[in-house]
Coordinates of C-alpha atoms in Angstrom, one line a residue:
Chain A
M204 CA -17.7 11.7 -44.3
T205 CA -14.0 11.8 -44.6
D206 CA -12.4 13.0 -47.7
K207 CA -10.5 10.4 -49.7
K208 CA -7.1 12.0 -49.3
E209 CA -5.9 14.4 -46.7
W210 CA -4.3 17.6 -47.8
P211 CA -0.6 17.9 -47.0
L212 CA 0.6 19.6 -44.0
W213 CA 2.6 22.9 -44.5
E214 CA 4.9 24.6 -42.0
V215 CA 4.4 28.3 -41.9
F216 CA 7.2 30.9 -41.4
I217 CA 6.5 34.6 -41.0
R218 CA 8.8 37.6 -41.2
S219 CA 7.4 40.1 -38.8
Q220 CA 9.3 43.2 -39.9
H221 CA 11.9 44.1 -42.5
G222 CA 15.2 43.1 -41.2
L223 CA 14.2 40.2 -39.0
A224 CA 14.4 36.6 -40.1
H225 CA 11.4 34.4 -40.9
R226 CA 10.2 32.6 -37.8
H227 CA 8.2 29.4 -37.6
V228 CA 4.7 30.2 -36.3
G229 CA 2.8 26.9 -36.9
S230 CA 1.3 24.7 -39.6
L231 CA -1.8 24.1 -41.6
H232 CA -3.3 21.9 -44.3
A233 CA -3.7 23.0 -47.9
P234 CA -3.9 21.3 -51.3
D235 CA -1.0 23.4 -52.8
A236 CA 1.6 26.1 -51.9
E237 CA -0.6 28.9 -53.3
M238 CA -3.6 28.0 -51.1
A239 CA -1.2 27.4 -48.1
I240 CA 0.0 31.0 -48.4
M241 CA -3.5 32.3 -48.6
N242 CA -4.6 30.2 -45.6
A243 CA -1.5 31.2 -43.7
R244 CA -2.4 34.9 -44.2
D245 CA -5.8 34.2 -42.6
V246 CA -4.7 31.9 -39.8
Y247 CA -1.4 33.5 -38.8
T248 CA -1.5 37.2 -39.7
R249 CA -4.9 38.5 -38.7
R250 CA -3.2 41.3 -36.6
N251 CA -0.5 42.5 -39.0
E252 CA 2.0 40.0 -37.7
G253 CA 3.8 39.7 -41.0
V254 CA 5.3 41.3 -44.1
S255 CA 6.4 38.0 -45.7
I256 CA 5.2 34.4 -45.6
W257 CA 7.1 31.2 -46.3
V258 CA 5.4 27.8 -46.5
V259 CA 7.1 24.5 -46.8
R260 CA 5.7 21.0 -47.0
A261 CA 6.2 19.4 -43.6
S262 CA 7.3 16.2 -45.3
D263 CA 10.2 18.1 -47.0
I264 CA 11.8 19.2 -43.7
A265 CA 14.7 17.1 -42.5
A266 CA 15.2 17.3 -38.8
S267 CA 17.8 16.3 -36.3
S268 CA 16.6 13.4 -34.1
P269 CA 15.7 14.2 -30.5
S270 CA 17.4 11.0 -29.2
E271 CA 20.7 12.1 -30.7
K272 CA 20.5 15.5 -29.0
G273 CA 23.4 14.6 -26.7
P274 CA 26.1 13.5 -29.3
L275 CA 25.0 16.2 -31.7
F276 CA 25.3 19.2 -29.4
D277 CA 27.8 18.0 -26.8
P278 CA 30.8 19.3 -28.8
A279 CA 29.8 22.9 -28.1
N280 CA 29.5 22.4 -24.3
S281 CA 33.2 22.4 -23.6
K282 CA 34.0 25.5 -25.7
V283 CA 33.3 28.3 -23.3
Y284 CA 36.1 30.3 -25.0
R285 CA 33.8 30.9 -27.9
H286 CA 31.8 33.4 -25.6
P287 CA 33.1 36.9 -25.1
T288 CA 32.5 36.6 -21.3
F289 CA 35.3 34.0 -21.2
Y290 CA 37.8 36.8 -21.4
E291 CA 38.6 39.3 -18.7
I292 CA 39.3 42.8 -19.9
P293 CA 40.9 45.3 -17.5
E294 CA 38.2 47.6 -16.1
E295 CA 40.2 50.8 -16.9
L296 CA 39.9 50.0 -20.6
G297 CA 36.1 50.6 -20.4
H298 CA 33.8 48.9 -22.9
M299 CA 35.2 46.4 -25.4
Chain B
M1013 CA -12.5 25.3 -19.3
Y1014 CA -12.9 24.2 -22.9
A1015 CA -11.8 20.6 -22.1
Q1016 CA -13.9 19.1 -19.3
M1017 CA -13.3 15.8 -17.5
V1018 CA -10.5 14.5 -19.6
K1019 CA -9.7 10.9 -18.8
T1020 CA -6.1 9.8 -18.5
G1021 CA -6.6 6.0 -18.6
V1022 CA -4.7 5.6 -15.4
D1023 CA -6.2 4.0 -12.2
H1024 CA -3.5 5.3 -9.7
I1025 CA -0.6 7.6 -9.6
Q1026 CA 2.7 5.8 -10.1
S1027 CA 5.5 6.2 -7.6
K1028 CA 8.9 6.8 -9.1
E1029 CA 9.9 3.3 -8.1
E1030 CA 7.1 1.8 -10.2
M1031 CA 8.1 3.7 -13.3
S1032 CA 10.3 2.3 -16.0
P1033 CA 13.6 4.1 -16.6
E1034 CA 12.1 5.9 -19.6
E1035 CA 9.1 7.0 -17.6
R1036 CA 11.2 8.2 -14.7
A1037 CA 13.4 10.2 -17.1
F1038 CA 10.3 11.7 -18.7
Q1039 CA 8.8 12.7 -15.3
D1040 CA 12.1 14.2 -14.2
R1041 CA 12.1 16.4 -17.3
V1042 CA 8.5 17.5 -16.6
D1043 CA 9.3 18.2 -13.0
Q1044 CA 12.2 20.4 -14.1
D1045 CA 9.9 22.3 -16.4
I1046 CA 11.7 21.1 -19.5
K1047 CA 9.2 21.2 -22.4
I1048 CA 8.4 17.9 -24.1
E1049 CA 8.6 18.1 -27.9
P1050 CA 6.7 16.0 -30.6
K1051 CA 9.3 13.3 -31.6
E1052 CA 10.6 12.7 -28.0
W1053 CA 9.7 9.7 -26.0
M1054 CA 6.6 10.1 -23.9
P1055 CA 4.3 7.6 -22.0
E1056 CA 1.5 6.4 -24.2
A1057 CA -1.1 7.6 -21.7
Y1058 CA 0.4 11.1 -21.8
R1059 CA 0.1 11.1 -25.5
K1060 CA -3.4 9.9 -25.6
T1061 CA -4.6 12.2 -22.8
L1062 CA -3.1 15.2 -24.6
I1063 CA -4.8 14.2 -27.9
R1064 CA -8.1 14.0 -26.0
Q1065 CA -7.6 17.3 -24.2
I1066 CA -6.3 19.3 -27.1
S1067 CA -8.8 18.0 -29.6
Q1068 CA -11.7 18.6 -27.2
H1069 CA -10.4 22.1 -26.8
A1070 CA -10.1 22.5 -30.6
H1071 CA -13.6 21.2 -31.2
S1072 CA -14.9 23.7 -28.6
E1073 CA -13.4 26.5 -30.6
I1074 CA -15.0 25.3 -33.8
I1075 CA -18.5 24.7 -32.3
G1076 CA -18.1 27.9 -30.3
M1077 CA -18.4 29.8 -33.6
Q1078 CA -22.1 28.9 -33.8
P1079 CA -23.7 30.6 -30.8
E1080 CA -22.0 33.9 -31.8
G1081 CA -22.3 33.5 -35.5
N1082 CA -26.0 33.5 -34.9
W1083 CA -25.8 37.3 -34.3
I1084 CA -23.4 38.4 -37.0
T1085 CA -26.2 39.4 -39.4
R1086 CA -28.2 41.0 -36.7
A1087 CA -25.5 43.0 -34.8
P1088 CA -26.9 46.4 -33.7
T1089 CA -24.2 48.5 -35.5
L1090 CA -21.7 48.0 -38.3
E1091 CA -18.9 48.4 -35.8
R1092 CA -20.3 45.6 -33.6
K1093 CA -20.8 43.5 -36.6
A1094 CA -17.1 43.9 -37.7
I1095 CA -16.0 43.2 -34.1
L1096 CA -18.1 40.0 -33.8
L1097 CA -17.0 38.8 -37.2
A1098 CA -13.3 39.3 -36.2
K1099 CA -14.0 37.4 -33.0
V1100 CA -15.6 34.5 -34.6
Q1101 CA -12.7 34.4 -37.1
D1102 CA -10.3 34.2 -34.2
E1103 CA -12.2 31.2 -32.8
A1104 CA -11.7 29.4 -36.1
G1105 CA -8.0 30.3 -36.0
H1106 CA -7.8 29.0 -32.4
G1107 CA -9.3 25.8 -33.5
L1108 CA -6.7 25.5 -36.2
Y1109 CA -3.8 26.2 -33.9
L1110 CA -5.0 23.5 -31.6
Y1111 CA -5.7 20.9 -34.3
C1112 CA -2.1 21.4 -35.5
A1113 CA -0.8 20.9 -31.9
A1114 CA -2.9 17.7 -31.6
E1115 CA -1.6 16.4 -34.9
T1116 CA 2.0 16.5 -33.7
L1117 CA 1.0 13.7 -31.4
G1118 CA 0.2 11.4 -34.3
V1119 CA -3.5 11.8 -34.9
S1120 CA -4.6 13.0 -38.4
R1121 CA -6.8 16.0 -39.1
D1122 CA -9.3 13.8 -40.9
E1123 CA -9.6 11.6 -37.9
L1124 CA -10.3 14.6 -35.7
M1125 CA -12.9 16.0 -38.1
E1126 CA -14.5 12.6 -38.3
Q1127 CA -14.7 12.4 -34.5
L1128 CA -16.3 15.8 -34.3
N1129 CA -18.8 15.3 -37.1
S1130 CA -19.9 11.9 -36.0
G1131 CA -20.7 13.2 -32.6
K1132 CA -18.1 10.9 -31.0
A1133 CA -15.9 13.7 -29.7
K1134 CA -16.8 16.0 -26.9
Y1135 CA -16.7 19.8 -26.8
S1136 CA -17.4 22.2 -23.9
S1137 CA -20.9 22.0 -22.5
I1138 CA -21.2 25.9 -22.7
F1139 CA -21.8 25.9 -26.4
N1140 CA -25.0 23.9 -26.2
Y1141 CA -26.9 26.9 -24.8
P1142 CA -28.8 29.2 -27.2
T1143 CA -28.0 32.9 -27.8
L1144 CA -31.5 34.4 -27.5
T1145 CA -30.7 38.2 -27.6
W1146 CA -27.9 40.5 -28.6
A1147 CA -27.0 40.8 -24.9
D1148 CA -25.9 37.1 -25.0
I1149 CA -23.1 38.1 -27.2
G1150 CA -21.9 40.5 -24.6
A1151 CA -22.3 37.9 -21.9
I1152 CA -20.4 35.3 -23.8
G1153 CA -17.4 37.5 -24.4
W1154 CA -17.4 38.6 -20.8
L1155 CA -18.2 35.4 -19.0
V1156 CA -17.4 32.5 -21.3
D1157 CA -14.2 33.9 -22.7
G1158 CA -13.4 35.2 -19.2
A1159 CA -13.7 31.6 -17.9
A1160 CA -11.7 30.3 -20.8
I1161 CA -8.9 32.7 -20.1
M1162 CA -8.8 31.6 -16.5
N1163 CA -7.9 28.2 -17.6
Q1164 CA -5.8 29.0 -20.7
V1165 CA -3.4 31.4 -19.1
P1166 CA -1.8 28.8 -16.8
L1167 CA -1.8 26.3 -19.7
Q1168 CA 0.7 28.5 -21.5
R1169 CA 3.2 26.9 -19.1
C1170 CA 2.1 23.3 -19.8
S1171 CA 4.7 20.6 -20.4
Y1172 CA 3.9 19.9 -24.1
G1173 CA 5.7 22.4 -26.3
P1174 CA 3.3 22.7 -29.2
Y1175 CA 0.3 23.0 -26.9
S1176 CA 2.0 25.6 -24.8
R1177 CA 2.9 27.6 -27.9
A1178 CA -0.7 27.4 -29.2
M1179 CA -1.9 28.6 -25.9
I1180 CA 0.4 31.6 -25.9
R1181 CA -0.9 32.7 -29.3
I1182 CA -4.5 32.1 -28.2
C1183 CA -4.2 34.0 -24.9
K1184 CA -2.7 37.0 -26.8
E1185 CA -5.9 37.2 -28.9
E1186 CA -8.4 36.1 -26.2
S1187 CA -8.2 39.3 -24.1
F1188 CA -9.8 41.2 -27.0
H1189 CA -12.7 38.8 -26.8
Q1190 CA -13.4 39.3 -23.2
R1191 CA -13.0 43.1 -23.3
Q1192 CA -15.3 43.5 -26.3
G1193 CA -18.0 41.4 -24.4
Y1194 CA -17.7 43.5 -21.3
D1195 CA -17.9 46.7 -23.5
A1196 CA -21.1 45.5 -25.1
M1197 CA -22.6 44.7 -21.7
T1198 CA -21.6 48.1 -20.4
K1199 CA -23.4 49.8 -23.3
L1200 CA -26.6 47.8 -22.5
A1201 CA -26.3 48.2 -18.7
R1202 CA -26.1 52.0 -19.2
G1203 CA -28.8 52.1 -21.8
T1204 CA -32.6 52.2 -21.5
P1205 CA -34.3 50.2 -18.7
E1206 CA -35.2 47.6 -21.4
Q1207 CA -31.6 47.3 -22.5
K1208 CA -30.4 46.9 -18.9
Q1209 CA -33.0 44.2 -18.4
M1210 CA -31.7 42.5 -21.4
A1211 CA -28.2 42.5 -20.0
Q1212 CA -29.5 41.2 -16.6
D1213 CA -31.4 38.4 -18.4
A1214 CA -28.3 37.4 -20.3
L1215 CA -26.3 37.3 -17.0
N1216 CA -29.0 35.2 -15.4
R1217 CA -28.9 32.7 -18.2
W1218 CA -25.1 32.5 -18.7
W1219 CA -23.8 32.7 -15.1
W1220 CA -24.3 29.1 -14.1
P1221 CA -23.4 27.5 -17.4
S1222 CA -20.1 29.6 -17.2
L1223 CA -19.4 28.2 -13.7
M1224 CA -20.0 24.7 -15.1
M1225 CA -17.3 25.2 -17.7
F1226 CA -14.6 24.5 -15.1
G1227 CA -16.1 21.0 -14.6
P1228 CA -17.2 19.3 -11.4
S1229 CA -14.9 19.3 -8.4
D1230 CA -11.9 17.2 -9.2
A1231 CA -10.3 17.2 -5.7
E1232 CA -10.7 13.4 -5.6
S1233 CA -10.1 12.6 -9.3
V1234 CA -7.1 10.4 -10.1
H1235 CA -7.3 11.8 -13.7
S1236 CA -6.8 15.3 -12.6
A1237 CA -4.0 14.3 -10.2
Q1238 CA -2.2 12.5 -13.1
S1239 CA -2.8 15.4 -15.5
M1240 CA -1.4 17.8 -12.9
R1241 CA 1.6 15.6 -12.4
W1242 CA 2.2 15.7 -16.2
K1243 CA 1.7 19.5 -16.1
I1244 CA -1.0 19.4 -18.7
K1245 CA -3.4 20.7 -16.1
I1246 CA -2.1 23.4 -13.7
N1247 CA -5.0 24.2 -11.3
S1248 CA -7.9 22.3 -9.9
N1249 CA -11.4 23.0 -11.2
D1250 CA -12.5 24.4 -7.9
E1251 CA -9.5 26.7 -7.7
L1252 CA -10.2 28.2 -11.1
R1253 CA -14.0 28.4 -10.5
Q1254 CA -13.3 30.4 -7.2
K1255 CA -10.9 32.6 -9.0
F1256 CA -13.4 33.3 -11.7
V1257 CA -16.2 34.2 -9.2
D1258 CA -13.8 36.5 -7.3
Q1259 CA -12.9 38.3 -10.4
T1260 CA -16.3 38.5 -12.0
V1261 CA -18.6 39.6 -9.2
P1262 CA -17.1 43.0 -8.8
Q1263 CA -17.4 43.5 -12.6
A1264 CA -21.1 42.6 -12.4
E1265 CA -21.5 45.1 -9.5
Y1266 CA -19.8 47.8 -11.6
L1267 CA -22.4 47.3 -14.3
G1268 CA -25.2 47.5 -11.6
L1269 CA -26.2 43.9 -12.5
T1270 CA -27.1 41.1 -10.0
V1271 CA -25.4 37.8 -10.1
P1272 CA -28.2 35.2 -9.9
D1273 CA -27.1 33.4 -6.8
P1274 CA -28.8 34.0 -3.5
D1275 CA -25.9 32.3 -1.6
L1276 CA -23.3 34.6 -3.1
K1277 CA -21.6 36.4 -0.2
W1278 CA -18.1 37.9 0.5
N1279 CA -16.3 35.8 3.1
A1280 CA -13.8 38.1 4.7
E1281 CA -12.2 35.2 6.6
R1282 CA -11.4 33.3 3.5
G1283 CA -10.8 36.3 1.4
H1284 CA -13.1 34.9 -1.3
Y1285 CA -16.7 34.9 -2.3
D1286 CA -18.9 32.0 -1.0
F1287 CA -21.3 30.9 -3.7
G1288 CA -24.1 28.4 -4.2
E1289 CA -23.9 24.8 -5.6
V1290 CA -23.8 24.4 -9.3
N1291 CA -26.6 22.2 -10.7
W1292 CA -24.4 19.3 -11.7
D1293 CA -27.4 17.3 -13.0
E1294 CA -27.9 19.8 -15.7
F1295 CA -24.2 19.7 -16.5
Y1296 CA -24.2 15.9 -16.9
Q1297 CA -27.4 16.1 -19.0
V1298 CA -25.7 18.6 -21.4
I1299 CA -22.5 16.6 -21.6
A1300 CA -24.6 13.5 -22.4
G1301 CA -26.1 15.3 -25.4
N1302 CA -29.3 16.5 -23.9
G1303 CA -28.6 20.3 -23.6
P1304 CA -30.8 22.8 -25.3
C1305 CA -28.8 22.9 -28.6
N1306 CA -26.6 19.8 -28.8
R1307 CA -28.4 18.3 -31.8
D1308 CA -28.6 21.6 -33.6
R1309 CA -24.9 22.4 -33.1
L1310 CA -23.9 19.0 -34.6
R1311 CA -26.3 19.3 -37.5
T1312 CA -25.1 22.7 -38.4
R1313 CA -21.5 21.6 -38.2
V1314 CA -22.1 18.6 -40.5
K1315 CA -24.1 20.7 -42.9
A1316 CA -21.3 23.2 -43.2
Y1317 CA -18.8 20.5 -43.7
E1318 CA -20.9 18.8 -46.4
E1319 CA -21.7 22.1 -48.1
G1320 CA -18.0 23.0 -48.2
R1321 CA -17.1 19.8 -49.9
W1322 CA -17.3 21.3 -53.5
V1323 CA -14.8 23.9 -52.4
R1324 CA -12.4 21.3 -51.2
D1325 CA -12.9 19.2 -54.3
A1326 CA -12.3 22.3 -56.5
A1327 CA -9.1 23.2 -54.7
D1328 CA -7.9 19.6 -55.0
A1329 CA -8.7 19.5 -58.8
Y1330 CA -6.9 22.9 -59.3
A1331 CA -3.9 21.7 -57.4
A1332 CA -3.7 18.5 -59.4
K1333 CA -4.1 20.4 -62.7
K1334 CA -1.3 22.8 -61.8
A1335 CA 1.0 20.0 -60.7
A1336 CA 0.3 18.1 -64.0
R1337 CA 1.1 21.3 -66.0
T1338 CA 4.4 21.9 -64.1
K1339 CA 5.3 18.3 -64.8
A1340 CA 4.5 18.5 -68.5
K1341 CA 6.5 21.7 -68.8
A1342 CA 9.5 20.1 -67.1
A1343 CA 9.4 17.1 -69.4

């Protein structure tokens, strides 16, 4: 009953409106990129959710490892001065 | 509920002292409502239970296309036909979102398909009932999708990231399903006496199976307790069933239809409706494969899969041909 070889998994990214970035919406199986885009249209944009679709083979995505989350992102924790709220601006100046 | 009586493989609820350091850290994260993501460490029982629950849910969406698909070619108007077609298409989409979520836990799509087609996998008992008249399509949207929403809305907050995200997408679309069903019922209930009778008949036949969707009382179930601790189940079956009855009875009254339960009565003290006992023997029979349509549903499913084989083969051959051409050009 099972097909010999499983179709590759594709991750699907949709840009919802002009000006916004593509956003990951889910994944699907398809034999090639062209079919993946056609399937993505049917699975992820049935209600006008998108104006552009990217598909990428899931096996081609390199990802950071969850177990290294600490060491990878720690360095940013101590740098509160990177946020505008770190600085106090005199109230009489108004908005800055 | 589209996943009924999901086993967790545990025989008691572990205390924090009994847990390994990894298990304790995991449970702490769940307790703090931090989402668990695919590659992170998780207890084996959590992973397996989720695969069972999500795939059962996905299979239900796929089989769930059949009772409604039965009426696509016989819908009373072109508009109703377009609506029903869109709804059935959504169910296919929901199945696909959920299969993808299950796959992030390390099971393959082919394994899941094989489990469904071989009859090994379970799907919701509700889809083993026949759709005898057009009114059944209204009743399914109103009652069956209504009951599904009851369960799916809280699952948007479940602990597993991909499942939670799939649920969010599904809930967004599900509301259309329930409303179109109630709309179809309203048309019939306000129509000729024969049409109203048709609506009443559909309510009579779908009411009890809809209450069964939530599964038998799980107040004493260790599996439910474990699933709730893992936050892959948010409310008890009885809680959701009560909520469903409370919400649906006034909707039936508004249509001028009678809920087929002589014991149904508003209980002012509890602030809830009291209702009669569900026929659990029937439920267990349907779950065991002896419902009115079990064999037919599976046969139709396998037939569709087999008859679609040439399309999959053609797509494969085309992809291979194109890949070979690209390679030849590059050489």
